[in-house]
Amino acid sequence: MTQPATETNQIKDRNNNVLSLAQVDAFQRNGYHFPLRALSTEQALAYRKRLETSESAVGGALRGSLRAKPHLLFTWANELIRLPKVIDAVEDILGPNLLAWSSSFFIKDAHDPSFVSWHQDSTYWGLSHPDVVTAWIALSVSEVENGAMRVIPGSHLKDQLPHQDTFAENNLLTRGQEVAVEVNTDDAVDIELQPGEFSLHHVRLVHGSDPNDSDQRRIGYAIRYIPTYVKQTVGPRDCATLVRGVDTYHHFDPEIVPKADMDPEAVAFHKRVTDESNQVLYRGTDKRNPK
Ligand code: NI
């Protein structure tokens, strides 16, 4: 972490939330931690139902621009970025002042060929520090058979690696980006989760996932948390939602909370925000819109 370790340790002394110091150390060493529980099985099922109701309302899966920052469009997604158990765990790693910077769904239907190539999240996000933790919340079982996330332990310590864009059709990433160096998949760990459980991973951890070979739909919601001192360094002014503590830096504009699912003000705000963030995510290419 770029922020002095002593600051995190002092915070830990004051407020030991979810992770033990040994678990925080393991996260720093390995770049990930799982499983933790965010929701009961019943609560996870209820959120899955609300997601699937919204999918029906918009005429199908949350594709294209609807995949990015759905917490700006749907009340249930806005609740999911604020789950106390998730934020407690993130606070143990990143400290007490936290923004939810982004969120997106990683959904693979039964026998869906969608996959995620090996990559580091930090590659195109334009953020000033590698102090970004993703909480990946499972709203279904996520296991090897239906394309669970896989990670390479310790790979976050390698700094930023070169990536190449593929724009491969079934790749769930914006540019189909993949690390341009050899990945030793013998070392990969499968992040298997039950509904309501979540994993944490570091922004530079090399990770990916395979297609869904099963009859079960796989649903994950990835939420990206940053401390308030992080800045957007590329493109227009960015926005984020303060989910814990105070923001004395004001590097990000505050976000609007949807009053109802797809309310017109929320839809207009989401469109403006995702149009701007696409300029960052697709910079240097001729692409402007997600699949
Ligand atoms: Ni990723």
PDB file of C-alpha atoms in Angstrom, residues 8 12 16-37 88-89 92-93 156 200:
ATOM      1  CA  THR A   8      -3.343   1.324   8.930  1.00  0.00           C
ATOM      2  CA  LYS A  12      -6.383  -1.398  13.537  1.00  0.00           C
ATOM      3  CA  ASN A  16     -10.480  -4.032  14.864  1.00  0.00           C
ATOM      4  CA  ASN A  17     -13.506  -4.802  12.711  1.00  0.00           C
ATOM      5  CA  VAL A  18     -13.585  -8.074  10.827  1.00  0.00           C
ATOM      6  CA  LEU A  19     -10.126  -9.156   9.774  1.00  0.00           C
ATOM      7  CA  SER A  20      -7.482 -10.203  12.270  1.00  0.00           C
ATOM      8  CA  LEU A  21      -4.047  -8.631  11.915  1.00  0.00           C
ATOM      9  CA  ALA A  22      -2.834 -11.998  10.576  1.00  0.00           C
ATOM     10  CA  GLN A  23      -5.546 -11.873   7.895  1.00  0.00           C
ATOM     11  CA  VAL A  24      -4.596  -8.309   6.951  1.00  0.00           C
ATOM     12  CA  ASP A  25      -0.974  -9.465   6.690  1.00  0.00           C
ATOM     13  CA  ALA A  26      -2.063 -12.399   4.524  1.00  0.00           C
ATOM     14  CA  PHE A  27      -3.984 -10.015   2.253  1.00  0.00           C
ATOM     15  CA  GLN A  28      -0.898  -7.815   1.892  1.00  0.00           C
ATOM     16  CA  ARG A  29       1.206 -10.870   1.081  1.00  0.00           C
ATOM     17  CA  ASN A  30      -1.217 -12.803  -1.156  1.00  0.00           C
ATOM     18  CA  GLY A  31      -3.341  -9.978  -2.628  1.00  0.00           C
ATOM     19  CA  TYR A  32      -6.683 -11.572  -1.752  1.00  0.00           C
ATOM     20  CA  HIS A  33      -8.771 -12.930   1.099  1.00  0.00           C
ATOM     21  CA  PHE A  34     -11.872 -15.140   1.131  1.00  0.00           C
ATOM     22  CA  PRO A  35     -14.440 -16.283   2.100  1.00  0.00           C
ATOM     23  CA  LEU A  36     -16.135 -13.648   4.216  1.00  0.00           C
ATOM     24  CA  ARG A  37     -19.876 -13.347   4.735  1.00  0.00           C
ATOM     25  CA  ASP A  88     -15.835  -3.253   7.845  1.00  0.00           C
ATOM     26  CA  ALA A  89     -13.481  -5.688   6.100  1.00  0.00           C
ATOM     27  CA  ASP A  92      -9.385  -3.066   7.965  1.00  0.00           C
ATOM     28  CA  ILE A  93      -7.219  -2.870   4.833  1.00  0.00           C
ATOM     29  CA  HIS A 156      -0.071  -7.948  -6.962  1.00  0.00           C
ATOM     30  CA  LEU A 200     -11.476  -9.223  -1.426  1.00  0.00           C
TER      31      LEU A 200
END
